[in-house]
Structure formats: C-alpha cells, structure tokens
Short mmCIF file of C-alpha atoms in Angstrom, two decimals:
data_model
loop_
_atom_site.label_atom_id
_atom_site.label_comp_id
_atom_site.label_asym_id
_atom_site.label_seq_id
_atom_site.Cartn_x
_atom_site.Cartn_y
_atom_site.Cartn_z
CA MET A 440 -6.38 -30.84 -7.08
CA SER A 441 -3.36 -32.82 -8.28
CA ARG A 442 -0.42 -32.83 -5.81
CA ALA A 443 1.62 -30.73 -8.12
CA ALA A 444 -1.36 -28.20 -8.39
CA GLU A 445 -1.48 -28.27 -4.82
CA LYS A 446 2.04 -27.45 -4.38
CA GLU A 447 1.76 -24.56 -6.87
CA GLY A 448 -1.19 -23.34 -5.06
CA MET A 449 0.74 -23.22 -1.68
CA GLU A 450 3.72 -21.54 -3.34
CA ALA A 451 1.67 -18.86 -4.82
CA LEU A 452 -0.31 -18.47 -1.33
CA SER A 453 3.24 -18.21 0.26
CA SER A 454 4.35 -15.52 -2.31
CA LEU A 455 1.08 -13.56 -1.37
CA GLY A 456 1.43 -13.95 2.30
CA ALA A 457 5.28 -12.91 2.19
CA GLY A 458 4.29 -9.74 0.16
CA LEU A 459 1.34 -9.12 2.64
CA ALA A 460 3.65 -9.52 5.47
CA GLN A 461 6.19 -7.14 4.22
CA ALA A 462 3.95 -4.47 3.19
CA GLY A 463 2.26 -4.76 6.60
CA ALA A 464 5.60 -4.44 8.52
CA ALA A 465 6.88 -1.56 6.25
CA SER A 466 3.53 0.09 6.96
CA LEU A 467 3.60 -0.49 10.72
CA GLY A 468 7.43 0.86 10.60
CA GLY A 469 6.28 3.85 8.67
CA PRO A 470 3.18 5.92 8.31
CA ARG A 471 0.33 3.72 9.74
CA GLU A 472 -2.18 5.63 7.76
CA GLN A 473 -1.01 3.77 4.74
CA LEU A 474 -1.42 0.14 6.17
CA ALA A 475 -4.51 -0.63 4.24
CA GLU A 476 -3.38 0.69 1.01
CA SER A 477 0.13 -1.15 1.19
CA LEU A 478 -1.59 -4.34 1.76
CA LEU A 479 -4.19 -3.96 -0.83
CA ARG A 480 -1.60 -3.00 -3.22
CA SER A 481 0.36 -5.98 -2.53
CA ALA A 482 -2.46 -8.35 -2.51
CA LEU A 483 -3.67 -6.97 -5.95
CA ALA A 484 -0.13 -7.20 -7.52
CA ARG A 485 -0.04 -10.80 -6.87
CA TRP A 486 -3.79 -11.38 -8.01
CA GLU A 487 -2.99 -9.27 -11.28
CA ASP A 488 0.13 -11.44 -12.03
CA PRO A 489 -0.92 -13.77 -14.86
CA GLU A 490 1.48 -16.45 -13.75
CA VAL A 491 0.40 -16.52 -10.07
CA ARG A 492 -3.23 -15.67 -10.57
CA PRO A 493 -4.31 -19.24 -12.03
CA LYS A 494 -2.53 -20.94 -8.95
CA LEU A 495 -4.21 -18.79 -6.48
CA LEU A 496 -7.81 -19.42 -8.09
CA ALA A 497 -7.08 -23.26 -8.08
CA THR A 498 -6.20 -22.94 -4.31
CA LEU A 499 -9.37 -20.78 -3.86
CA ALA A 500 -11.57 -23.05 -6.00
CA ALA A 501 -10.29 -26.16 -3.96
CA ALA A 502 -11.07 -24.24 -0.85
CA THR A 503 -14.75 -23.66 -1.61
CA THR A 504 -15.31 -26.96 -2.87
CA SER A 505 -13.76 -29.33 -0.56
CA LYS A 506 -13.13 -29.63 3.23
CA GLU A 507 -9.60 -30.45 2.42
CA GLY A 508 -9.08 -27.28 0.24
CA ALA A 509 -10.74 -25.21 3.03
CA GLU A 510 -8.28 -26.69 5.53
CA GLN A 511 -5.38 -25.97 3.62
CA LEU A 512 -6.38 -22.34 3.09
CA ARG A 513 -7.34 -21.80 6.79
CA ALA A 514 -4.16 -23.36 7.80
CA PHE A 515 -2.23 -21.08 5.38
CA LEU A 516 -3.98 -18.10 6.70
CA TYR A 517 -3.62 -19.04 10.46
CA SER A 518 -0.23 -20.45 10.58
CA GLN A 519 1.86 -19.11 7.60
CA LEU A 520 0.27 -15.70 6.99
CA PHE A 521 0.41 -14.39 10.56
CA ALA A 522 3.70 -16.02 11.12
CA GLN A 523 5.14 -14.22 8.15
CA VAL A 524 3.80 -11.00 9.51
CA GLY A 525 5.45 -11.57 12.83
CA ILE A 526 8.79 -12.33 11.14
CA ALA A 527 8.43 -9.27 9.07
CA LEU A 528 7.71 -7.24 12.36
CA LYS A 529 9.59 -8.65 15.02
CA ASP A 530 11.66 -11.66 13.81
CA THR A 531 9.45 -14.20 15.44
CA PRO A 532 6.30 -15.82 14.09
CA MET A 533 2.85 -14.74 15.43
CA ASP A 534 -0.64 -15.90 15.37
CA ILE A 535 -3.81 -13.90 14.55
CA GLU A 536 -4.25 -12.86 18.36
CA GLN A 537 -0.84 -11.55 18.40
CA VAL A 538 -1.05 -9.56 15.13
CA ALA A 539 -4.24 -8.08 16.36
CA GLU A 540 -2.67 -7.14 19.73
CA THR A 541 0.29 -5.57 17.85
CA LEU A 542 -2.27 -3.42 15.96
CA GLY A 543 -4.10 -2.75 19.05
CA VAL A 544 -7.57 -4.00 17.65
CA PRO A 545 -9.79 -7.21 18.28
CA ALA A 546 -8.68 -10.22 15.98
CA ILE A 547 -12.18 -10.27 14.40
CA ASN A 548 -11.16 -6.87 12.76
CA ILE A 549 -8.31 -8.76 10.83
CA ASN A 550 -10.86 -11.37 9.53
CA ALA A 551 -13.13 -8.40 8.50
CA ALA A 552 -10.39 -6.73 6.82
CA ALA A 553 -9.49 -10.05 4.95
CA ALA A 554 -13.28 -10.71 4.18
CA GLN A 555 -13.11 -7.27 2.30
CA VAL A 556 -10.32 -8.44 0.19
CA TRP A 557 -11.63 -12.12 -0.48
CA GLY A 558 -14.84 -10.69 -1.45
CA VAL A 559 -13.37 -8.44 -4.13
CA VAL A 560 -11.19 -11.44 -5.22
CA LEU A 561 -14.40 -13.53 -5.77
CA TYR A 562 -16.16 -10.62 -7.56
CA ARG A 563 -13.37 -9.63 -9.73
CA TYR A 564 -11.35 -12.89 -10.59
CA VAL A 565 -14.02 -15.38 -10.09
CA LEU A 566 -17.44 -14.26 -10.95
CA GLY A 567 -16.26 -11.12 -13.28
CA MET A 568 -18.85 -9.00 -11.68
CA GLU A 569 -18.87 -5.39 -13.15
CA PRO A 570 -17.83 -2.87 -12.49
CA ILE A 571 -15.27 -4.38 -9.88
CA ALA A 572 -14.01 -6.85 -12.61
CA SER A 573 -12.93 -3.98 -14.93
CA ALA A 574 -11.76 -1.37 -12.26
CA SER A 575 -8.24 -0.49 -12.08
CA PRO A 576 -6.18 -1.80 -9.24
CA ASP A 577 -5.87 1.92 -8.04
CA GLU A 578 -9.56 2.65 -8.09
CA LEU A 579 -10.15 -0.60 -5.81
CA ILE A 580 -7.42 0.45 -3.49
CA GLU A 581 -8.95 3.94 -3.35
CA LEU A 582 -12.41 2.45 -2.63
CA LEU A 583 -11.54 -0.30 -0.26
CA SER A 584 -8.50 1.38 1.83
CA PRO A 585 -10.69 3.63 4.13
CA THR A 586 -12.80 0.48 5.23
CA ILE A 587 -9.86 -1.83 5.56
CA GLN A 588 -7.83 0.85 7.45
CA ARG A 589 -10.71 1.34 9.96
CA TYR A 590 -10.65 -2.44 10.61
CA LEU A 591 -6.80 -2.69 11.07
CA LEU A 592 -6.30 0.53 13.10
CA GLY A 593 -9.65 0.71 14.87
#
C-alpha cells in the first residue's frame, strides 16, 4: 500500500472510530438499550459511503495480507478507537479494559461485538455474500443488534 493510500486509510479509520465513539457515548448517556443499534448504524453509514468505503477496504486488505497492515489496524483499534470512546465519554482517552469496565463487561465481549461487525463487513463488502450483500442497513441492524447488545451490556 502506498504512503498516500495508507494515510487515506488511516483517515477513513479515524472517521469510523470517531463516529463509533460519538454513537457509543450518546447511547451510554441515553437509553443504553440502543447502544448496539447506534454503533451499527454509525459503522454501516461509513461503510456505505462511496467515498470512504474504498479507503476502508484498502486498509482491511492490507491488514489481511501483511503484518504491517495488521499492526496498523490493530494499533488503530487498541489506541485510537478506544481512546476516542474515552474522550467521547469522559474527556480522557481509554483503553479496551477501561471501556469494558465502563460498560460493565469483560474486554473479550468488546472483541466479540467487533468480530460480529467485521464479519458482516467481510461478507458484505469484500465477498459479496448473499443475502448479506444486498440486505439493507436497517435489516442488518435489526438482525445484529440483539447479539451485539448482549455482548456490550452483558
């Protein structure tokens, strides 16, 4: 991946992370029963954006084909995404353990929730597996929200 593409990919990931952090903070400040729905809606909105999706896909491709790409995505998830969630919630960066503590769940639950979303991303945007590929975002949100909600709120 070129330096320019890498930079664009990180900017797209940062946008994804910021949106997820804002959605999570809003849900935690409001009705917690809508946490998964808000997070999914935010994530899918970015993946559905025709300008952002190619950048996210390039970053995902790099993460699955090289150690450097995997490290870049892992670093983003561990440092930037959770840091942004912390800033959105408490004006201070957090790590995965602190986010889990705030939610009152084990950290592995957060990974499980993320794995659900990344699995849908892979099926929908990379493999084009039907019927996930042609389902509407609302259909996916309705399908996935209960499972992700259980992961995030125990």
